[in-house]
Amino acid sequence: MEFKYTPELEAYIHKHQKTTLLVEMVELNNSDLDISELHPYFVNQRMRDQFVNKKGYRVFTTELGEVLLPNYPFETNGVVTLGLKSFLCFHHVTCQGIKI
């Protein structure tokens, strides 16, 4: 599996010195609605250790740091693109190429 970063996310990583990106699966299940989606965000070293050691997340080393993925079965097309969207002063990491 290959990870690619958009130029915006690369600049954000270099500016803020963030190196570990966690991709967590968020599920909402009730009687009328069933939603599963991936939520990527940056974590510190303590949270990284907790997700790897206690929750069994897989670690993928990339050119700009690490990407942590859950042990859930998912499909990829071989290339996962990580990007950054901004609205006013809020930033949101995006993830394309992974299907739940």
Short mmCIF file of C-alpha atoms in Angstrom, two decimals:
data_model
loop_
_atom_site.label_atom_id
_atom_site.label_comp_id
_atom_site.label_asym_id
_atom_site.label_seq_id
_atom_site.Cartn_x
_atom_site.Cartn_y
_atom_site.Cartn_z
CA MET A 1 0.00 0.00 0.00
CA GLU A 2 1.39 3.37 -1.03
CA PHE A 3 0.55 6.66 0.70
CA LYS A 4 0.63 9.99 -1.12
CA TYR A 5 0.28 13.44 0.44
CA THR A 6 -1.16 16.52 -1.23
CA PRO A 7 1.11 19.60 -1.25
CA GLU A 8 -1.22 21.37 1.23
CA LEU A 9 -0.92 18.54 3.75
CA GLU A 10 2.86 18.35 3.27
CA ALA A 11 3.17 22.07 4.05
CA TYR A 12 0.93 21.67 7.13
CA ILE A 13 3.04 18.74 8.40
CA HIS A 14 6.29 20.67 7.99
CA LYS A 15 4.87 23.83 9.58
CA HIS A 16 3.30 22.15 12.65
CA GLN A 17 5.80 19.26 13.06
CA LYS A 18 3.02 16.63 13.14
CA THR A 19 4.18 13.20 12.00
CA THR A 20 1.66 10.57 13.15
CA LEU A 21 -1.68 10.40 11.36
CA LEU A 22 -4.40 8.13 12.76
CA VAL A 23 -7.21 6.90 10.51
CA GLU A 24 -10.01 5.81 12.82
CA MET A 25 -13.27 4.16 11.80
CA VAL A 26 -16.32 5.92 13.24
CA GLU A 27 -19.63 4.06 13.30
CA LEU A 28 -23.12 5.30 14.08
CA ASN A 29 -25.73 2.58 14.48
CA ASN A 30 -29.33 3.07 15.53
CA SER A 31 -32.65 1.74 14.33
CA ASP A 32 -33.03 4.18 11.42
CA LEU A 33 -29.47 5.01 10.47
CA ASP A 34 -26.27 3.08 9.92
CA ILE A 35 -23.17 5.11 9.02
CA SER A 36 -19.51 4.06 8.91
CA GLU A 37 -16.79 6.44 7.82
CA LEU A 38 -13.08 7.02 8.23
CA HIS A 39 -11.87 9.92 10.34
CA PRO A 40 -8.17 10.81 9.88
CA TYR A 41 -6.45 13.13 12.37
CA PHE A 42 -3.05 13.77 13.92
CA VAL A 43 -2.12 12.26 17.29
CA ASN A 44 0.73 12.73 19.75
CA GLN A 45 3.20 10.02 20.83
CA ARG A 46 1.17 8.93 23.89
CA MET A 47 -2.00 8.39 21.85
CA ARG A 48 0.01 6.66 19.14
CA ASP A 49 1.38 4.16 21.64
CA GLN A 50 -2.09 3.53 23.06
CA PHE A 51 -3.65 2.83 19.66
CA VAL A 52 -0.78 0.57 18.57
CA ASN A 53 -0.26 -1.38 21.81
CA LYS A 54 -3.78 -1.59 23.24
CA LYS A 55 -6.03 -1.41 20.17
CA GLY A 56 -3.78 -3.23 17.70
CA TYR A 57 -3.60 -0.56 14.98
CA ARG A 58 -1.21 -1.25 12.11
CA VAL A 59 1.68 1.17 11.54
CA PHE A 60 2.68 2.19 8.02
CA THR A 61 5.86 4.25 7.70
CA THR A 62 5.76 6.95 5.02
CA GLU A 63 8.18 9.61 3.82
CA LEU A 64 6.63 12.22 6.16
CA GLY A 65 5.91 10.10 9.24
CA GLU A 66 3.52 7.31 10.15
CA VAL A 67 -0.04 6.36 9.27
CA LEU A 68 -1.98 4.19 11.74
CA LEU A 69 -4.80 2.07 10.33
CA PRO A 70 -7.28 -0.10 12.24
CA ASN A 71 -7.39 -3.88 11.96
CA TYR A 72 -10.73 -3.75 10.13
CA PRO A 73 -11.03 -5.33 6.71
CA PHE A 74 -11.09 -2.65 4.04
CA GLU A 75 -10.29 -2.37 0.35
CA THR A 76 -7.74 -0.09 -1.28
CA ASN A 77 -6.83 0.55 -4.85
CA GLY A 78 -3.13 0.40 -3.91
CA VAL A 79 -2.69 4.16 -3.44
CA VAL A 80 -4.12 6.08 -0.49
CA THR A 81 -4.15 9.87 -0.93
CA LEU A 82 -4.11 12.02 2.19
CA GLY A 83 -5.07 15.66 1.84
CA LEU A 84 -6.00 18.78 3.75
CA LYS A 85 -9.13 20.88 3.46
CA SER A 86 -9.39 24.27 5.13
CA PHE A 87 -12.38 26.41 5.98
CA LEU A 88 -11.63 29.75 7.65
CA CYS A 89 -9.12 28.73 10.36
CA PHE A 90 -10.26 25.10 10.64
CA HIS A 91 -8.32 22.26 9.01
CA HIS A 92 -9.62 18.80 8.14
CA VAL A 93 -7.52 15.86 6.94
CA THR A 94 -9.05 13.87 4.08
CA CYS A 95 -8.43 10.28 3.04
CA GLN A 96 -9.15 8.86 -0.42
CA GLY A 97 -8.50 5.38 -1.75
CA ILE A 98 -9.81 3.33 1.19
CA LYS A 99 -13.22 1.67 1.05
CA ILE A 100 -14.86 0.33 4.19
#
